[in-house]
Coordinates of C-alpha atoms in Angstrom, one line a residue:
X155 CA 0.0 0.0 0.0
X156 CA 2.5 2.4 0.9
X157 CA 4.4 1.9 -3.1
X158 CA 0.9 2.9 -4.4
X159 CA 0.8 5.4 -2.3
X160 CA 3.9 6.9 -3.4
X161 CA 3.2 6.1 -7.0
X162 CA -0.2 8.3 -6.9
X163 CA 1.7 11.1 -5.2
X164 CA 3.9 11.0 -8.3
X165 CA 2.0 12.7 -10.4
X166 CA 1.1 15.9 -8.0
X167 CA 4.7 15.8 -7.2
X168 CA 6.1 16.2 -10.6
X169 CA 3.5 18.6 -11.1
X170 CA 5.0 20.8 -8.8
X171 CA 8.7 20.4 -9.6
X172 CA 7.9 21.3 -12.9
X173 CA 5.6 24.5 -11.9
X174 CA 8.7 25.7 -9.7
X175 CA 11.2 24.5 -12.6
X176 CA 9.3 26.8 -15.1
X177 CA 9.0 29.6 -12.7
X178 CA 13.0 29.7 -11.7
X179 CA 13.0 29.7 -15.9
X180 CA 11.0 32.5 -16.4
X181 CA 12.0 34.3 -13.5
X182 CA 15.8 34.6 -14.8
X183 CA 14.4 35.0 -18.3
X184 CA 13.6 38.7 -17.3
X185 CA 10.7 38.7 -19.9
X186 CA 8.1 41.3 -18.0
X187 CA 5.2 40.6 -20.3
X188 CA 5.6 36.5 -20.0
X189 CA 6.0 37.1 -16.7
X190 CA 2.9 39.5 -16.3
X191 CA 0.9 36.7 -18.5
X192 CA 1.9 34.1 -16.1
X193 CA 1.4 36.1 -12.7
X194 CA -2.5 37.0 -14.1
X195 CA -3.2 33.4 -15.3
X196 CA -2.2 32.6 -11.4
X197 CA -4.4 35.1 -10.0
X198 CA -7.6 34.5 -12.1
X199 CA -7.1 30.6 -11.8
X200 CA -7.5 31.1 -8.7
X201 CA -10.5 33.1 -8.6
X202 CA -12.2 30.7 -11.1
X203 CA -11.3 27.8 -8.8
X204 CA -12.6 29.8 -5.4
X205 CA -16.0 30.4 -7.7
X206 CA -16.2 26.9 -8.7
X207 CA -15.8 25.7 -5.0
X208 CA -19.0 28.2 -4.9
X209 CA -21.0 27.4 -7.7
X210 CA -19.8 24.8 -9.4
X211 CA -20.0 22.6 -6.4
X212 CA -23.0 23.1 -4.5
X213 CA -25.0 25.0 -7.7
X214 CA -25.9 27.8 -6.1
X215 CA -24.4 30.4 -8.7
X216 CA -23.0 33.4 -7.3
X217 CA -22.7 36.7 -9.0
X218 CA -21.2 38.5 -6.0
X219 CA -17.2 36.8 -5.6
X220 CA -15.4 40.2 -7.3
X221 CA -16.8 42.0 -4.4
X222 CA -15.0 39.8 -2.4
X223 CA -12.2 40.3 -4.2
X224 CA -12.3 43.8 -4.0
X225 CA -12.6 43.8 -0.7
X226 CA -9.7 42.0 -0.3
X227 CA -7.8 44.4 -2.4
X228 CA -8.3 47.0 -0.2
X229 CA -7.9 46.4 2.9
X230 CA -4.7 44.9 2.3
X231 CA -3.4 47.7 0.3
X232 CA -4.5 50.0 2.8
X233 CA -2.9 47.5 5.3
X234 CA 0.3 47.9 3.2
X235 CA 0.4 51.2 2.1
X236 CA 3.0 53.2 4.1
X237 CA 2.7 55.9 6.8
X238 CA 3.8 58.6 4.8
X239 CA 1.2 58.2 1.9
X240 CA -1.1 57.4 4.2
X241 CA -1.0 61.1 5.7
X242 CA -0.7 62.6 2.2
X243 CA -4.0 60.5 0.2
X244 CA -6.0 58.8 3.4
X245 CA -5.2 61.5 5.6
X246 CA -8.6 61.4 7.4
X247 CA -7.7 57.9 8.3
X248 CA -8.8 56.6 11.9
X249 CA -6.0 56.3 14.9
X250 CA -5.3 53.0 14.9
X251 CA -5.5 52.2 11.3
X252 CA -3.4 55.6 10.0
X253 CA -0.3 54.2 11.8
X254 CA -0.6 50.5 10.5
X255 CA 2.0 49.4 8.3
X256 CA 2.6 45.8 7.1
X257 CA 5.1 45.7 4.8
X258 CA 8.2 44.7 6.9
X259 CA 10.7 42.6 5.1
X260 CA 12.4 39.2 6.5
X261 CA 15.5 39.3 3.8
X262 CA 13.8 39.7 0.0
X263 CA 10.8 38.0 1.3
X264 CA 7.9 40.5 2.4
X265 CA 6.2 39.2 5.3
X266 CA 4.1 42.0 5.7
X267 CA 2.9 41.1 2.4
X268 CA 1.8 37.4 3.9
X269 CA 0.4 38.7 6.8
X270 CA -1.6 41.9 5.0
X271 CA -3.4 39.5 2.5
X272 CA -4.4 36.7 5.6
X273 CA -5.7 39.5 7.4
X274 CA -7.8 40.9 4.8
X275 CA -9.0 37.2 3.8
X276 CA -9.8 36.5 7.1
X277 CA -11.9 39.9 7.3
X278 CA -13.8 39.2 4.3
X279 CA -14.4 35.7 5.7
X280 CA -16.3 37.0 8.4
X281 CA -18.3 39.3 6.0
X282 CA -19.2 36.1 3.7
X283 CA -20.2 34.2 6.9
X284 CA -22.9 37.0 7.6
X285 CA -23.9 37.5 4.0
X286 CA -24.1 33.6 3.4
X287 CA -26.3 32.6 6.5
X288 CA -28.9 34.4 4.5
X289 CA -28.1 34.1 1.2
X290 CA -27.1 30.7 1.2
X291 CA -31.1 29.5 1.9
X292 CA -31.9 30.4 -1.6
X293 CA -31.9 28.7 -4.9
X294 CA -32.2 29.2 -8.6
X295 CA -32.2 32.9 -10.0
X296 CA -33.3 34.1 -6.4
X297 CA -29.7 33.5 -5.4
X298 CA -27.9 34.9 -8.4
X299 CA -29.9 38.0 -7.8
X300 CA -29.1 38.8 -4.2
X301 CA -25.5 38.0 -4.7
X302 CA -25.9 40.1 -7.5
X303 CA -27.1 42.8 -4.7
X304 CA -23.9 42.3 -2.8
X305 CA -21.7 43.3 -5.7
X306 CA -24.0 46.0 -6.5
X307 CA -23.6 47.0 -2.4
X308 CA -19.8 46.9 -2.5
X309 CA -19.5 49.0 -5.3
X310 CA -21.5 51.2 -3.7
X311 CA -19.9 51.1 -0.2
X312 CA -15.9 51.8 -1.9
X313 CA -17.3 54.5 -4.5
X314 CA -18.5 56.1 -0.8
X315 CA -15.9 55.7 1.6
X316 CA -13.3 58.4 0.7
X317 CA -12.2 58.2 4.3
X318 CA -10.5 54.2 3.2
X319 CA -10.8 54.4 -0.1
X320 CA -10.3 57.5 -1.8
X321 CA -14.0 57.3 -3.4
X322 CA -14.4 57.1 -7.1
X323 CA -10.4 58.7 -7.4
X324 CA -7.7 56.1 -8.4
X325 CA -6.6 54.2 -5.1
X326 CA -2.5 54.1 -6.5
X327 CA 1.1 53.9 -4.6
X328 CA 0.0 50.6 -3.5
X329 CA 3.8 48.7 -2.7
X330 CA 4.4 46.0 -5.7
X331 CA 4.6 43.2 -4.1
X332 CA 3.3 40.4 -6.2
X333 CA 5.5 38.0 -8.3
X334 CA 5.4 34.7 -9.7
X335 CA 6.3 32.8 -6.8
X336 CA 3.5 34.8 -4.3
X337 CA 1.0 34.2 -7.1
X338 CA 1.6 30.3 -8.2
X339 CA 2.6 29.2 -4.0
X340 CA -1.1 30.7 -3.1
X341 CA -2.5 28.7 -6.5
X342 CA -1.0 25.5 -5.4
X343 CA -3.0 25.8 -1.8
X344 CA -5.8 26.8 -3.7
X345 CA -6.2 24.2 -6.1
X346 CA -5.2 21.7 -3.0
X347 CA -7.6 22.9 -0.3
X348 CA -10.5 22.8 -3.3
X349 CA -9.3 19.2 -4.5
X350 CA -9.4 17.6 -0.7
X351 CA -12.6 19.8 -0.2
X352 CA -14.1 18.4 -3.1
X353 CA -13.1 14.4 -2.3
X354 CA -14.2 15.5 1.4
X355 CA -17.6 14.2 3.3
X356 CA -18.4 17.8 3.2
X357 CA -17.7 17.7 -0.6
X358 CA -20.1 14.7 -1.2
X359 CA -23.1 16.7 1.0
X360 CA -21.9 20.0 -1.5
X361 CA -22.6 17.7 -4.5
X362 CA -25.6 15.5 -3.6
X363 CA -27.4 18.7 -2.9
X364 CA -26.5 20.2 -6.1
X365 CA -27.7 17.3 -8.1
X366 CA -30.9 17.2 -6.1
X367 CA -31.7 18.7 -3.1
X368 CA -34.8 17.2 -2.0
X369 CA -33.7 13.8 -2.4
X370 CA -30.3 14.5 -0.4
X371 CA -32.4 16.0 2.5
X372 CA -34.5 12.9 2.6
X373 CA -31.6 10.6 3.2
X374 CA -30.1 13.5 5.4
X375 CA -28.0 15.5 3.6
X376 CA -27.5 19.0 4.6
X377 CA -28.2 21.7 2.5
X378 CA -27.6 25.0 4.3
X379 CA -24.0 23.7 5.9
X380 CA -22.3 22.3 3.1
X381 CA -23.2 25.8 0.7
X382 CA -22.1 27.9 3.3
X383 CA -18.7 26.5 3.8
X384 CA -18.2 26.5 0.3
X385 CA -19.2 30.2 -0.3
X386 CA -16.9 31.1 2.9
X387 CA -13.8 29.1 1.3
X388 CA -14.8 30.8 -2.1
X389 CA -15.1 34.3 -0.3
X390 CA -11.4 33.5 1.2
X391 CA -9.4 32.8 -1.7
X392 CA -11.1 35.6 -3.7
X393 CA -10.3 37.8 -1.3
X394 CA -6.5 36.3 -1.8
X395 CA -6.6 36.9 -5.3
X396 CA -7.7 40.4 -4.5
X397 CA -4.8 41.2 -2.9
X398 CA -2.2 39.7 -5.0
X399 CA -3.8 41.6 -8.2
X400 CA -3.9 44.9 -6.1
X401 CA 0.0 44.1 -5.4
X402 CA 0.2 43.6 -9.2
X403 CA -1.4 46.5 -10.5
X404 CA -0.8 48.8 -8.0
X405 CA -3.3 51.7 -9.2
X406 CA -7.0 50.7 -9.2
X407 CA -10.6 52.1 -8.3
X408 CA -13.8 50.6 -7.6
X409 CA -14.4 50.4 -11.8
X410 CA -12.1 47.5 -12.0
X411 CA -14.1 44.9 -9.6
X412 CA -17.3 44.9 -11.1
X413 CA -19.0 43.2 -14.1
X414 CA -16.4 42.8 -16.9
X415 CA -14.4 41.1 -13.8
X416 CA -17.3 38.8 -13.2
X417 CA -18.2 38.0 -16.6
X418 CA -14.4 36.9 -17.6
X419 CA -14.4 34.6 -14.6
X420 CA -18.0 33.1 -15.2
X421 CA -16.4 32.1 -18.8
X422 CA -13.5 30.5 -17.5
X423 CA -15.8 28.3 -15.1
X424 CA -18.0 27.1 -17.5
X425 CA -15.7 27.1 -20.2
X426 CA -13.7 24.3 -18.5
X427 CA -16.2 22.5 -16.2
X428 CA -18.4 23.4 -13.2
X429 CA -17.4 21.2 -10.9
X430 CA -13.9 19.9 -12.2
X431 CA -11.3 21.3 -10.5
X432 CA -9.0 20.6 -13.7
X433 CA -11.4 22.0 -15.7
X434 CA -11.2 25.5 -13.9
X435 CA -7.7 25.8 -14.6
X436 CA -8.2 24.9 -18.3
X437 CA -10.7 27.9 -18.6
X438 CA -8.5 30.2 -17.2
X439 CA -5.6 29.2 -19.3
X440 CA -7.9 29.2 -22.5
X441 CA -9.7 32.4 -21.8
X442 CA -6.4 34.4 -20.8
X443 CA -4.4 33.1 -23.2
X444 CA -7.8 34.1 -25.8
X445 CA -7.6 37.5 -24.2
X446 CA -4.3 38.0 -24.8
X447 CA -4.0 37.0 -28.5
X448 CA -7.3 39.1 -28.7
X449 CA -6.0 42.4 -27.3
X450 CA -3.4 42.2 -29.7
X451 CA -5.7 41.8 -32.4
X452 CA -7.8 45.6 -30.8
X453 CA -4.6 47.1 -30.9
X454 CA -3.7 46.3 -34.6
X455 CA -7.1 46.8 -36.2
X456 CA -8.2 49.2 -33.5
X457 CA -11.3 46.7 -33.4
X458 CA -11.9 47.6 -29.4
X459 CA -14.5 45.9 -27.6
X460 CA -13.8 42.6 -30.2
X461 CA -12.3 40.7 -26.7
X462 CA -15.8 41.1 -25.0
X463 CA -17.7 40.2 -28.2
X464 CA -16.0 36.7 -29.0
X465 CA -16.1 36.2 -25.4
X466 CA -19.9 36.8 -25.4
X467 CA -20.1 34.4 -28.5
X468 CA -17.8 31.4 -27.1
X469 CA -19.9 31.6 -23.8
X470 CA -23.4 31.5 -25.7
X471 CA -22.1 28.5 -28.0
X472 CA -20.7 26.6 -24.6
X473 CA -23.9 27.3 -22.5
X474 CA -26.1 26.1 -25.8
X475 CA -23.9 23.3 -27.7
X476 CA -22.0 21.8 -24.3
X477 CA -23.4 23.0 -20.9
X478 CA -21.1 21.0 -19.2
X479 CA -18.1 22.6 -20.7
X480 CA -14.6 21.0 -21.6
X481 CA -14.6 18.7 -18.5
X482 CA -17.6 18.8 -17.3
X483 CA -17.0 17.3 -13.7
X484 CA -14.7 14.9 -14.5
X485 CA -11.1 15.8 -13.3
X486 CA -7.1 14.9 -15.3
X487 CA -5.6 11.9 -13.1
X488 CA -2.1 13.1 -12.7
X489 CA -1.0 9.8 -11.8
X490 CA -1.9 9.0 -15.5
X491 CA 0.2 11.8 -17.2
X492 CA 3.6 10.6 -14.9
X493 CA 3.3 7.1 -14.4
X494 CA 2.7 4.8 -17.1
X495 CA 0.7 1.9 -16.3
X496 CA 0.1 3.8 -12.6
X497 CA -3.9 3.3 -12.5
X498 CA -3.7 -0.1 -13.9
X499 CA -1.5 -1.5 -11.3
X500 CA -3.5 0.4 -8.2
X501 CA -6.5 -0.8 -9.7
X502 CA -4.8 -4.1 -9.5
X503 CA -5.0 -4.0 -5.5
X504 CA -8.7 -3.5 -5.0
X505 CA -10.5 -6.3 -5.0
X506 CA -13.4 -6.4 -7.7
X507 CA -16.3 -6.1 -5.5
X508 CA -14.5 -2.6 -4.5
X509 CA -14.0 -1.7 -8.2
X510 CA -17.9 -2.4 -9.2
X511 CA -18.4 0.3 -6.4

């Protein structure tokens, strides 16, 4: 037991040395735009894999995760942003946030930075537990709609709060702390924590529901439990992803976290797969690397807008001609890709009875 064991970490494990091999690459390449590419394809992988633990999961389908995310951006820029700058653009900050500053260094490696982003995640965690006690009783389109609401209210809330935010003006001189190895280290606990979630008892209870949720509460599945932790992981990692595309950018207002946001990570989902953890980070690598090749496209025709049109147009088609999108909920056994004959000779050790199961 303990060889198979081994043999089906394999294939995770090769994953990551090769992850971390291509990083150190592109790190010493010094190419700034493949380096950009990669740190956004980290950042909205991980958003699309938060909103499938959300909706692809349990099927309650949230509109409202950038607002997590945006909450997350701020407070840990704020959180970050240093006691100088503070005076000069929050300078009607309270007390005991105007002299916060959590951006220390331990060597190269920001550990302010770290503890910034937990911070924030942990503070939009509590929010998503209060929002998703009520929100998480719905179903259908009444659901969509209120989290809907919640976007709508955090929009509303930042465009408002000049005192922490700066209002509608650019929030900017946010510290650049975001690489590759920030960005792809959190993606790797992401897509982890969401695959053990997913093989999880609490993961079963989030799927049985989904697929019926009469029938799962008459053999005494919960409903409201299972769809609350997920919307609560969801709300955490987004809020992650927040913060390491704040880092990134550096300059950004309340514009940038609202529907395009939420539309480009709604394609990626269903795109690769609700439900499929693999098939989340094949829609994000699909619809950045579309983006991408499309932007260049706007910049030589001076076509703009085409991006969000063939977007559009690739969503309709999937939605209409394959609903359950690339993967649907089926997942890529690593263990396959690395080791040849790998599955053949674990399936080899369960008896048959185990195997008609």
């Amino acid at each position: 037991m303990t060889g198979d064991r081994l043999r089906r970490a394999g294939g995770p494990g090769a994953v990551i040395l090769l992850v971390s091999a291509g990083l150190a690459v592109l790190e010493a390449s010094g190419q700034a735009f493949w380096q950009g590419l990669a740190i956004n394809l980290g950042i909205f992988t991980i958003l699309t894999l938060a909103l499938n633990l959300t909706s692809g999961f349990t099927g309650v389908f949230s509109l409202g995760q950038i607002g997590f995310m945006a909450l997350g951006a701020y407070v840990s820029a704020i959180l970050t942003l240093p006691v100088g700058l503070k005076d000069a653009y929050l300078s009607d900050l309270p007390d005991w946030l105007a002299g916060v500053h959590l951006d220390q260094m331990a060597g190269p490696v920001p550990i302010g930075f770290l503890g910034a982003t937990v911070v924030a995640a942990l503070l939009v965690t509590a929010i998503a537990w209060l929002v998703g006690r009520v929100l998480m009783r719905l179903s259908g389109h009444f659901v969509a709609v209120a989290t809907l609401g919640f976007l709508v209210i955090v929009r509303v809330v930042l465009f408002n709060a000049d005192t922490f935010t700066r209002g509608s003006r650019t929030f900017s001189n946010v510290t650049p702390n975001t690489n590759l190895w920030w960005v792809w280290i959190w993606l790797l606990v992401v897509v982890y924590v969401v695959w053990r979630v997913k093989r999880s008892p609490v993961g079963r209870e989030m799927l049985a529901q989904r697929e019926d949720r009469l029938a799962a509460q008459a053999i005494g599945v919960r409903v409201l439990d299972p769809r609350l932790v997920a919307f609560v992981i969801g709300a955490f990692f987004s809020s992650v992803a927040g913060s390491l595309y704040a880092h990134f950018i550096t300059s950004f207002s309340p514009t940038v976290f609202y529907f395009d946001l939420t539309f480009r990570v709604i394609t990626m989902l269903v795109i690769g797969g609700m439900g499929s953890v693999s098939g989340s980070i094949l829609g994000a690598i699909g619809i950045v690397g579309l983006t991408e090749v499309l932007r260049r496209v706007e910049d030589a025709t001076l076509l703009y807008g085409l991006s969000q049109i063939v977007l559009a147009v690739i969503f309709i088609v999937v939605i209409t001609v394959r609903r359950d999108g690339l993967l649907g909920q089926r997942e890529i056994p690593l263990d396959r890709l690395f080791l040849r004959g790998g599955l053949r000779r674990a399936a080899a050790t369960v008896p048959e009875a185990d195997q008609r199961l």
